[in-house]
Short mmCIF file of C-alpha atoms and ligand atoms in Angstrom, two decimals:
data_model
loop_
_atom_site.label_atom_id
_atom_site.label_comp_id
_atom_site.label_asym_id
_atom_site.label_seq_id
_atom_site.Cartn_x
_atom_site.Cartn_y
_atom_site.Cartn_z
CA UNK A 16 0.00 0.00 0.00
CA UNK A 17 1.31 3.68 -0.88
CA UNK A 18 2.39 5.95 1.79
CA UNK A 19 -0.44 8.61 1.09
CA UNK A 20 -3.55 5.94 1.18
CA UNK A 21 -2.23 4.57 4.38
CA UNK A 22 -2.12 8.54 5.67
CA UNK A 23 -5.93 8.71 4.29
CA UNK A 24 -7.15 5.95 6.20
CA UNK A 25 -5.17 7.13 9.48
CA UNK A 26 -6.91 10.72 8.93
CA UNK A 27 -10.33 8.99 8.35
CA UNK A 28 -9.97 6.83 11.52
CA UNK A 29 -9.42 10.02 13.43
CA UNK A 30 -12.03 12.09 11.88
CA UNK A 31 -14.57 8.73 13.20
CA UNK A 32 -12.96 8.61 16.55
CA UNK A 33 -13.36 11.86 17.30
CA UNK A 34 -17.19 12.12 15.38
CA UNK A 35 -18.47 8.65 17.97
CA UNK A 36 -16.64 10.83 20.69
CA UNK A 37 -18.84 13.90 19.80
CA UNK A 38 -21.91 12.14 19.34
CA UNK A 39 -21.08 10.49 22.59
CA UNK A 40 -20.75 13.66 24.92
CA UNK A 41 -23.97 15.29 22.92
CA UNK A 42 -26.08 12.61 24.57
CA UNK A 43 -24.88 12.72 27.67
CA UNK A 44 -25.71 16.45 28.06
CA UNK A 45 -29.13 17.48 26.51
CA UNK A 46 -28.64 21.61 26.30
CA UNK A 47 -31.91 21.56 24.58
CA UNK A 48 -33.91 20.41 27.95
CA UNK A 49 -32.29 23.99 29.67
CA UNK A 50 -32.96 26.12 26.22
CA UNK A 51 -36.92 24.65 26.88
CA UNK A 52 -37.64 26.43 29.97
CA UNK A 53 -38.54 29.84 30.49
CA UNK A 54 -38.46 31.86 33.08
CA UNK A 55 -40.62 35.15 33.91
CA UNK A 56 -42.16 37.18 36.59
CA UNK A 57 -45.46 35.86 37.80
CA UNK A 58 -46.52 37.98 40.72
CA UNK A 59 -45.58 39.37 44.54
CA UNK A 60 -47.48 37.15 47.37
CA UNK A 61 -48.64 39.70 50.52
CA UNK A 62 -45.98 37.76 52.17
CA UNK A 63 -43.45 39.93 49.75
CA UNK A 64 -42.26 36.57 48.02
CA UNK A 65 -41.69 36.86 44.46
CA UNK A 66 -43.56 34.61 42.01
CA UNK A 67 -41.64 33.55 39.11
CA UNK A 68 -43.12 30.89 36.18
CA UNK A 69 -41.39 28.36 34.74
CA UNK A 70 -42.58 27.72 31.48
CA UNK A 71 -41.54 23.82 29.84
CA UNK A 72 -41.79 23.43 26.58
CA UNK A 73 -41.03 20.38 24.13
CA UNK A 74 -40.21 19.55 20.62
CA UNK A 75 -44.07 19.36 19.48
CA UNK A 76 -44.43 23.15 20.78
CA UNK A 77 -46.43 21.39 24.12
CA UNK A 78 -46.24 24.08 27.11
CA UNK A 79 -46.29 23.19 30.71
CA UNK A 80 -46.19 27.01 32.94
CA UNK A 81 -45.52 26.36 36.88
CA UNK A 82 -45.33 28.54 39.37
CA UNK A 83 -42.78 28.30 42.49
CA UNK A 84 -45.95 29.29 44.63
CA UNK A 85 -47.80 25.63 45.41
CA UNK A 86 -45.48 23.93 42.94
CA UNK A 87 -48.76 25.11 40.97
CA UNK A 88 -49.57 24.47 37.17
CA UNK A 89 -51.23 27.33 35.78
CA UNK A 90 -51.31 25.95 31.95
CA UNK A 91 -50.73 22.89 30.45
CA UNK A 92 -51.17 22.59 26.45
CA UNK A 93 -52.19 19.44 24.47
CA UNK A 94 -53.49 18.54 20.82
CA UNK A 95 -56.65 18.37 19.37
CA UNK A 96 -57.18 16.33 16.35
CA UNK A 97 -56.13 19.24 13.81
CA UNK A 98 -52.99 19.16 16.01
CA UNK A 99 -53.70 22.95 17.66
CA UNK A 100 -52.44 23.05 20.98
CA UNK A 101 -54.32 24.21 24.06
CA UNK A 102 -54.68 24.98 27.17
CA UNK A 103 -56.74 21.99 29.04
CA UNK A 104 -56.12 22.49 33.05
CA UNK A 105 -58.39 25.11 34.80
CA UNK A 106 -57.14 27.85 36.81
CA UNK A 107 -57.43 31.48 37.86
CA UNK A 108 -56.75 34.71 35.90
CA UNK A 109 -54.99 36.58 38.18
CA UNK A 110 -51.96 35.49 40.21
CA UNK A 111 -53.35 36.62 43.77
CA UNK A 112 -56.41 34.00 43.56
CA UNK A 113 -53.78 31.51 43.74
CA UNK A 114 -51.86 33.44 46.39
CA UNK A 115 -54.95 34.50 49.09
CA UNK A 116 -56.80 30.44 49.49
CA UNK A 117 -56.84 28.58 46.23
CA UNK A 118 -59.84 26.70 47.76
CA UNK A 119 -60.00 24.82 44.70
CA UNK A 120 -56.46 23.87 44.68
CA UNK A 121 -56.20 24.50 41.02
CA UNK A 122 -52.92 22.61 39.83
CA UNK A 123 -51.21 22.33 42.98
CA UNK A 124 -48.96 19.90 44.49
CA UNK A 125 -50.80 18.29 47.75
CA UNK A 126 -49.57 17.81 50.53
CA UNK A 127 -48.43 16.23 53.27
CA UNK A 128 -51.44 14.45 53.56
CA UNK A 129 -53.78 14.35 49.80
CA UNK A 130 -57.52 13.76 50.60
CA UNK A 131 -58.55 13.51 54.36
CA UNK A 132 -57.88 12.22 57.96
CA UNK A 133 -61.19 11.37 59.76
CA UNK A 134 -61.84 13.46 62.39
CA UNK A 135 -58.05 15.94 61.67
CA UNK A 136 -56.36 12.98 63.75
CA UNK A 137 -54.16 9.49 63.93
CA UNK A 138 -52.01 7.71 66.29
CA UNK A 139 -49.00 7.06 65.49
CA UNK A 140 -46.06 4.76 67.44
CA UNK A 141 -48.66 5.24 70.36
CA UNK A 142 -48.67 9.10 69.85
CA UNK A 143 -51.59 10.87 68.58
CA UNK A 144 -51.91 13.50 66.31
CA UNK A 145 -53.98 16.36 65.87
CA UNK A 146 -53.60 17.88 62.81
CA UNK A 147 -55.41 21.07 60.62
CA UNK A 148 -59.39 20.78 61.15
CA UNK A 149 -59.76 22.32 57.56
CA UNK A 150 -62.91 20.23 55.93
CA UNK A 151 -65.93 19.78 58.43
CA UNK A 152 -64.54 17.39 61.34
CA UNK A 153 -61.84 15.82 58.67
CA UNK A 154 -58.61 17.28 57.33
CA UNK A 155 -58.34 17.80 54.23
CA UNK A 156 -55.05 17.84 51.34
CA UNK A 157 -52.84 18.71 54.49
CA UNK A 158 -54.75 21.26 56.23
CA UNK A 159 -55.46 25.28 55.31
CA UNK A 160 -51.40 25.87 54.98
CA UNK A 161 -50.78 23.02 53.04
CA UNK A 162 -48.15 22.70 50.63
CA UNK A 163 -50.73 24.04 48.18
CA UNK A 164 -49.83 27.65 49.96
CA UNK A 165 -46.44 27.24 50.24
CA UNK A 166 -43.15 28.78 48.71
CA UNK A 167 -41.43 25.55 46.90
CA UNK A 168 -37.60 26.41 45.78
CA UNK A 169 -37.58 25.49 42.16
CA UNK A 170 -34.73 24.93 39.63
CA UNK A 171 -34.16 23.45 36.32
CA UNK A 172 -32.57 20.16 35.55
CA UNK A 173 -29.26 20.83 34.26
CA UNK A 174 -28.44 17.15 32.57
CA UNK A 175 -32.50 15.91 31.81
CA UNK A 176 -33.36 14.51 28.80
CA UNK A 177 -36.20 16.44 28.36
CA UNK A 178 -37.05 20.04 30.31
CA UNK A 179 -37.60 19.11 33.67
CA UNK A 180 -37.70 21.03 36.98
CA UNK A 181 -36.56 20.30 40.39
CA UNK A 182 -38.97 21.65 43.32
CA UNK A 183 -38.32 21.39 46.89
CA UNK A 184 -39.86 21.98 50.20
CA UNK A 185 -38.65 21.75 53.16
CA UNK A 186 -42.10 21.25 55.91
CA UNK A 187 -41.00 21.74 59.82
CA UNK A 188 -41.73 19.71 62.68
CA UNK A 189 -45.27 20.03 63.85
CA UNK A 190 -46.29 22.28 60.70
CA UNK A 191 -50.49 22.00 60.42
CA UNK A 192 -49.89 18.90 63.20
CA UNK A 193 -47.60 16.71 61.48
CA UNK A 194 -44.64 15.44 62.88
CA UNK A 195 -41.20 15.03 61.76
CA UNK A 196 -39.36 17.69 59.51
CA UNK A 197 -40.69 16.67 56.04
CA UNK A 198 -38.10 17.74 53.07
CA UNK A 199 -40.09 17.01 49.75
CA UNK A 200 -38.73 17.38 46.18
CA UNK A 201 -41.00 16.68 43.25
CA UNK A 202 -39.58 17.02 39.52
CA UNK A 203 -41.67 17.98 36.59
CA UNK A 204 -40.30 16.25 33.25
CA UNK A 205 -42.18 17.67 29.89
CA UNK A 206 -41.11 14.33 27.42
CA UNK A 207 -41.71 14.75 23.23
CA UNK A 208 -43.96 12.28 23.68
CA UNK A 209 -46.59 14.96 25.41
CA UNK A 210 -46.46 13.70 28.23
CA UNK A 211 -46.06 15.28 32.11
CA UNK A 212 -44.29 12.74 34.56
CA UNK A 213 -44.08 14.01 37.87
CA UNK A 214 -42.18 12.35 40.41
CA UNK A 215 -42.50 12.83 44.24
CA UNK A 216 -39.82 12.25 46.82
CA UNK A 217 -39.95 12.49 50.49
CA UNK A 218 -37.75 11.85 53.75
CA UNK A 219 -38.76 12.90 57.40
CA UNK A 220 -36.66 12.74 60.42
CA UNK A 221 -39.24 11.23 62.76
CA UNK A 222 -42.24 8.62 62.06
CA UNK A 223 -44.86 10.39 60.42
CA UNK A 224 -47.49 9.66 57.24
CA UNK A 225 -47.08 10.96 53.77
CA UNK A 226 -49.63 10.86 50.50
CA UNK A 227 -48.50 13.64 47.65
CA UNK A 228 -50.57 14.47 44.87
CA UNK A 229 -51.04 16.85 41.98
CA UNK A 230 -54.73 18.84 41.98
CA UNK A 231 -55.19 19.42 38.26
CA UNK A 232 -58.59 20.20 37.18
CA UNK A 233 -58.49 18.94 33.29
CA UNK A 234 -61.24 20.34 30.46
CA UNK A 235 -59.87 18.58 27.28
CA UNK A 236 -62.34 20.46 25.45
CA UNK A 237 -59.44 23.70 25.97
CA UNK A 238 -62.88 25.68 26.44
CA UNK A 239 -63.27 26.55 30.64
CA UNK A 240 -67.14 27.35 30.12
CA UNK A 241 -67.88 23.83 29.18
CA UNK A 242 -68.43 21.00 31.16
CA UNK A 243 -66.52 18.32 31.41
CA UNK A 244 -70.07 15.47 31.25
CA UNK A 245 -69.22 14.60 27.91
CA UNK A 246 -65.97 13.49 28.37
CA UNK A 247 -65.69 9.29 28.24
CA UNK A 248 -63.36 8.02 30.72
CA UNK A 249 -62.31 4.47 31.46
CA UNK A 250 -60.80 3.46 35.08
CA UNK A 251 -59.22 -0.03 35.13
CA UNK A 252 -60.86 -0.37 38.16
CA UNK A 253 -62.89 -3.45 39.77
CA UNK A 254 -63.48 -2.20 42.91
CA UNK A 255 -63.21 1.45 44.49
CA UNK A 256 -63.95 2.89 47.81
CA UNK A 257 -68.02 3.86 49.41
CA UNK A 258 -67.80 6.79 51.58
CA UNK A 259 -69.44 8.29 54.72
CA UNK A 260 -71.12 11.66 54.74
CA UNK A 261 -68.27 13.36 55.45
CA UNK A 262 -66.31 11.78 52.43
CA UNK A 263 -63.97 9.18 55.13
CA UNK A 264 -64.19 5.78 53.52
CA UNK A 265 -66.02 2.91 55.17
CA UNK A 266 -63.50 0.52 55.00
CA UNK A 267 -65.41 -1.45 52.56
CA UNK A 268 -63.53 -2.41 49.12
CA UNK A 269 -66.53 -2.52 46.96
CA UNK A 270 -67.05 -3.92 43.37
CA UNK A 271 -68.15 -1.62 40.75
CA UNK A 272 -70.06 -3.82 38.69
CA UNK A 273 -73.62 -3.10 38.08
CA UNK A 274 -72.88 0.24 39.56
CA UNK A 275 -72.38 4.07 38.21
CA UNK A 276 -69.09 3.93 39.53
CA UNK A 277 -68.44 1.07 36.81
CA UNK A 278 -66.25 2.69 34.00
CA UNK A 279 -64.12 -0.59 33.26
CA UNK A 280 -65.34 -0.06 29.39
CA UNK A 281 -65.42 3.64 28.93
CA UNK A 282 -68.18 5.94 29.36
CA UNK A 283 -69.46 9.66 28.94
CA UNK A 284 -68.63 11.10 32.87
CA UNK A 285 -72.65 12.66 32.56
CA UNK A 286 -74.26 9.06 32.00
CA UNK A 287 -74.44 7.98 35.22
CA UNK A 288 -73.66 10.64 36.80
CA UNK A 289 -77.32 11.67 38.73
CA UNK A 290 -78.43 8.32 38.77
CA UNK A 291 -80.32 7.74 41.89
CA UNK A 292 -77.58 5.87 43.76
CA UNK A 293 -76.59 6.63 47.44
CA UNK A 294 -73.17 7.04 47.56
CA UNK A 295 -73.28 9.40 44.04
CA UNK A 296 -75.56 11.85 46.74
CA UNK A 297 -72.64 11.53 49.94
CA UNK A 298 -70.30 12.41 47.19
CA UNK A 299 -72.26 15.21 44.95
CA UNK A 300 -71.58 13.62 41.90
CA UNK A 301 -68.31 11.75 41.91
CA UNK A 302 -65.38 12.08 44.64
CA UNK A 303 -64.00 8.93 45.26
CA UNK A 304 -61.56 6.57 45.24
CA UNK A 305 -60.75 3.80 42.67
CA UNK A 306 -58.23 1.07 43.76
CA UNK A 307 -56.85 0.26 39.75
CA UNK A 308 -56.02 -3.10 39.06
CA UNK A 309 -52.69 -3.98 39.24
CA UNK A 310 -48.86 -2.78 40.76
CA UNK A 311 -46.28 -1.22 40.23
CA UNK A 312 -46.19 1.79 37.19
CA UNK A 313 -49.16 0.82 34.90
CA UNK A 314 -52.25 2.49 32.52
CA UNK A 315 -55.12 3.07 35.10
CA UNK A 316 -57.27 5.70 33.52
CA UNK A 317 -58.19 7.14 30.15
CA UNK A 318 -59.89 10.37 29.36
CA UNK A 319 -61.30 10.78 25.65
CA UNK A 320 -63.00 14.26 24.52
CA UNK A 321 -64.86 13.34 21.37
CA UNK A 322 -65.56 17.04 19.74
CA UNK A 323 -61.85 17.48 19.80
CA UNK A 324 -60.07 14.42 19.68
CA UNK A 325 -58.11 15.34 22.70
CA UNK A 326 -57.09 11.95 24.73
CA UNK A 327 -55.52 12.04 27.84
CA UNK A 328 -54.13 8.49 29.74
CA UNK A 329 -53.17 8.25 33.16
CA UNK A 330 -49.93 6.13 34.35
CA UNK A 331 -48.83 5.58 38.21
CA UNK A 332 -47.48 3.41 41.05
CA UNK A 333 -49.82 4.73 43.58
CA UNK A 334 -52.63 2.35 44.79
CA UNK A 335 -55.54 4.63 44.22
CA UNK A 336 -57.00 6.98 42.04
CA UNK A 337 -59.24 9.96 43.69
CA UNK A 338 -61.72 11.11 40.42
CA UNK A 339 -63.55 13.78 41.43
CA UNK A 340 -66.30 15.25 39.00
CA UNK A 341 -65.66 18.94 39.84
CA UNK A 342 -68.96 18.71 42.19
CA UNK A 343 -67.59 22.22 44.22
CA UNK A 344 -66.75 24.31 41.40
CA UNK A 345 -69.20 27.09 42.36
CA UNK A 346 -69.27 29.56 39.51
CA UNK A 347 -67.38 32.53 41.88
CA UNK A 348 -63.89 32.68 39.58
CA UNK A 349 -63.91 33.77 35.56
CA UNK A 350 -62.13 31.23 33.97
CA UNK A 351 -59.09 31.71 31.53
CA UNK A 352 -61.59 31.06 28.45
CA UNK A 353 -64.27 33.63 29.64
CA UNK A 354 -67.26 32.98 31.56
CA UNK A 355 -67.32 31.53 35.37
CA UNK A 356 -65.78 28.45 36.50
CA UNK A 357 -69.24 26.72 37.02
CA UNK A 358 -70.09 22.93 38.42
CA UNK A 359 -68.55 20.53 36.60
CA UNK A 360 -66.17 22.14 34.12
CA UNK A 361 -63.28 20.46 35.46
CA UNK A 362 -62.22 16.67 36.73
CA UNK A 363 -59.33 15.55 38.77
CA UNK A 364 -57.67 11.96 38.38
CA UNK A 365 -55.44 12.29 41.54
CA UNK A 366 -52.73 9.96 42.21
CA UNK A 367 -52.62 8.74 45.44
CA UNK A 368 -52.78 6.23 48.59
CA UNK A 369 -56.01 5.49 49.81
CA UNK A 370 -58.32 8.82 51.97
CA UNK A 371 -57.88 8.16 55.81
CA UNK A 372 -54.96 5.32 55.23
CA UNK A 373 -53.36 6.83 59.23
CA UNK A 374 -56.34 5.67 60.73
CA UNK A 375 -57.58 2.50 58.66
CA UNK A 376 -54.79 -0.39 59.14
CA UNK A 377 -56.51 -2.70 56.50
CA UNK A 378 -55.24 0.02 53.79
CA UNK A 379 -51.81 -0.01 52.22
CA UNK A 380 -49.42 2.06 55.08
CA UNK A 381 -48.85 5.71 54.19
CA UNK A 382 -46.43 5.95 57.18
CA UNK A 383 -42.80 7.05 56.43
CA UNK A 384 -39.61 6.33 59.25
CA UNK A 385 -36.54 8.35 59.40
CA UNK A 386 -34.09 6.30 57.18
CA UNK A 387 -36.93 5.56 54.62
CA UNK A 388 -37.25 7.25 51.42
CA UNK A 389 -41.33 8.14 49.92
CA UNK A 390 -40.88 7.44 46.24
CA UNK A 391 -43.88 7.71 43.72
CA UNK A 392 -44.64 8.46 39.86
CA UNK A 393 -47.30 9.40 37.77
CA UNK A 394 -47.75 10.27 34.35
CA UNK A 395 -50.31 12.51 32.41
CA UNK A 396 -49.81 11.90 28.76
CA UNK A 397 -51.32 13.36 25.68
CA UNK A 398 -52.60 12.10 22.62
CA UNK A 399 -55.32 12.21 19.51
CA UNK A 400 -58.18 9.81 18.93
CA UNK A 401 -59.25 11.02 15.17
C1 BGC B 1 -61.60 16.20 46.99
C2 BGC B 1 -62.88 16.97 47.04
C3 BGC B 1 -62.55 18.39 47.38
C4 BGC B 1 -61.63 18.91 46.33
C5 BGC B 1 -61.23 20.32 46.64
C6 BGC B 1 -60.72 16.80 45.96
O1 BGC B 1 -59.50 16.14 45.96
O2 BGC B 1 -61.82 14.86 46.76
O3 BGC B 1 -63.77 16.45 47.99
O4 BGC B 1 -63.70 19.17 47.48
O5 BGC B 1 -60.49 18.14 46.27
O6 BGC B 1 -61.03 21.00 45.50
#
């Protein structure tokens, strides 16, 4: 072989090493995931903090906004069948209805305790608890100050795949009656594949019980005046959970079949919905929980909006799934579309353990040790029926 082709094919081996190397080190860092979040001024709380937004967005043009007040979603885009993307989660129009109550708790992150506590107490290593009296006798989504009103420290994800953003919070001893010092961090991951995965982490420095959730109220319809009745959901659900009066559940695991709260094969939300059926009255409509088939990270709920196409299917670990039909939207807020936010223009599939778990031993355990780490994922992702 000549001295100049053997110098070609050195060069060329080079050239490839260096190319695999630079492909290599591009996929280990994803700049694109930092260039895809925004952020802007939102608003000053009467506490003085300042508000800032965080808005996500991915490769489709799909646009998450969040707010470091709540760890709150105030926007959330996804396609309709002509592939326009819009907004589909309810909220407020001004930034100081989130600040002063948010007694919807439109988009927030829930905590420590989603859903309620019988009677605002539990006992816990032969210690008992009194904690926020915020919903009748019953606490409710971790009391008045929950983490719904709180300040979360939020950053982006230097190294994600996809735009994602780090929130933490950092709950004290004793705050709304808990115990142990409760640090939380949730992260919010926009993927190309429209979908939102949020995943909760939590460690506490003495015994104490732990259920996180996200409070989303969905319209896929992207119109806030609407209601959400003619919206077919399926829940792979057998069984799901009768209530008492004041929403506690009985302790009964009961099967759907035969019952309005059957939506193994999918179903308009309306069709059932003011069927004569007791525990569709304790409730108002809807506001209970499903226990989905199944472990582990799996499909437990689907959401179809026929007029637009809009699909929306619901992925988690947790054990139960609170749906809740929007029976206490009251009409008192405009909506970001226009009109008021009347009953029933919005529905909630909220991740979570079971309602009550510290003070009903025959559900899974929502207690957390020091030493332990709270680990939990769901997934809201976006598609198009045509
Ligand atoms: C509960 C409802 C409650 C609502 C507050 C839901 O998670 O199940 O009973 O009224 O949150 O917006």
């Amino acid at each position: 072989m000549k001295k100049t082709s053997i110098n070609l094919i050195i060069l060329f081996a080079v050239l490839c090493i260096f190319g695999c190397n630079k492909k290599e080190n591009q996929s280990k860092t994803h700049p694109t995931s930092m260039e895809n979040i925004q952020i802007s001024e939102y608003g000053v709380t009467s506490k003085g903090d300042s508000i800032k937004k965080f808005t996500l967005t991915n490769k489709n043009g799909m646009k998450v906004e969040v707010i470091n007040f709540g760890g709150i979603i105030t926007s959330l885009t996804a396609p309709d069948k002509n592939g326009k993307y819009e907004d589909v989660v309810l909220g407020f129009t001004r930034p100081e209805d989130y600040f002063n109550g948010n007694s919807y708790y439109f988009g927030a992150l829930i905590g420590r305790y989603g859903n309620r506590i019988a009677n605002a107490k539990f006992t816990l290593e032969d210690k008992t608890y009194e904690v926020d009296k915020n919903d009748g006798p019953n606490s409710l989504h971790g009391g008045k100050e929950g983490f719904h009103t709180k300040f979360w420290n939020i950053e982006p994800v230097k190294d994600a795949k996809f735009p994602t953003l780090k929130l933490t919070y950092t709950s004290a001893d004793g705050e709304e009656g808990f115990p142990g010092k409760l640090t939380t961090t949730v992260f919010y991951t926009l993927t190309d594949d429209d979908a939102l995965e949020i995943s909760y982490e939590a460690e506490t420095d003495k015994p104490t019980v732990v259920n996180l959730t996200q409070h989303s109220y969905f319209n896929l319809s992207g119109n806030f005046t609407k209601t959400i009745l003619d919206h077919e959901l399926q829940i792979n659900a057998d069984k799901f959970l009768p209530v008492n009066e004041t929403l506690i559940p009985t302790g009964e695991q009961k099967a759907v079949k035969g019952s309005p709260f059957d939506f193994t094969v999918s179903k308009p939300i309306g069709k059932d919905i003011n069927a004569d059926d007791d525990q569709l009255k304790k409730g108002k409509g809807y506001d209970h929980n499903w226990i989905p088939n199944g472990s582990g990270l799996r499909s437990i709920a689907k959401v179809y909006h026929p007029e637009s196409g809009r699909v929306m299917e619901v992925l988690t670990d947790e054990p139960g799934v609170q749906f809740y039909s929007g029976n206490f939207l009251d009409g008192k807020f405009e909506t970001k579309t226009g009109g008021k936010n009347e009953l029933r223009t919005g529905f909630c599939l909220e991740t979570q353990h079971f309602p009550d778990s510290p003070n009903q031993p025959s559900f899974p355990s929502t207690e957390l040790k020091p030493g332990q780490k709270y680990q939990s994922k769901t997934i809201y992702k976006f598609s198009v029926k045509k």
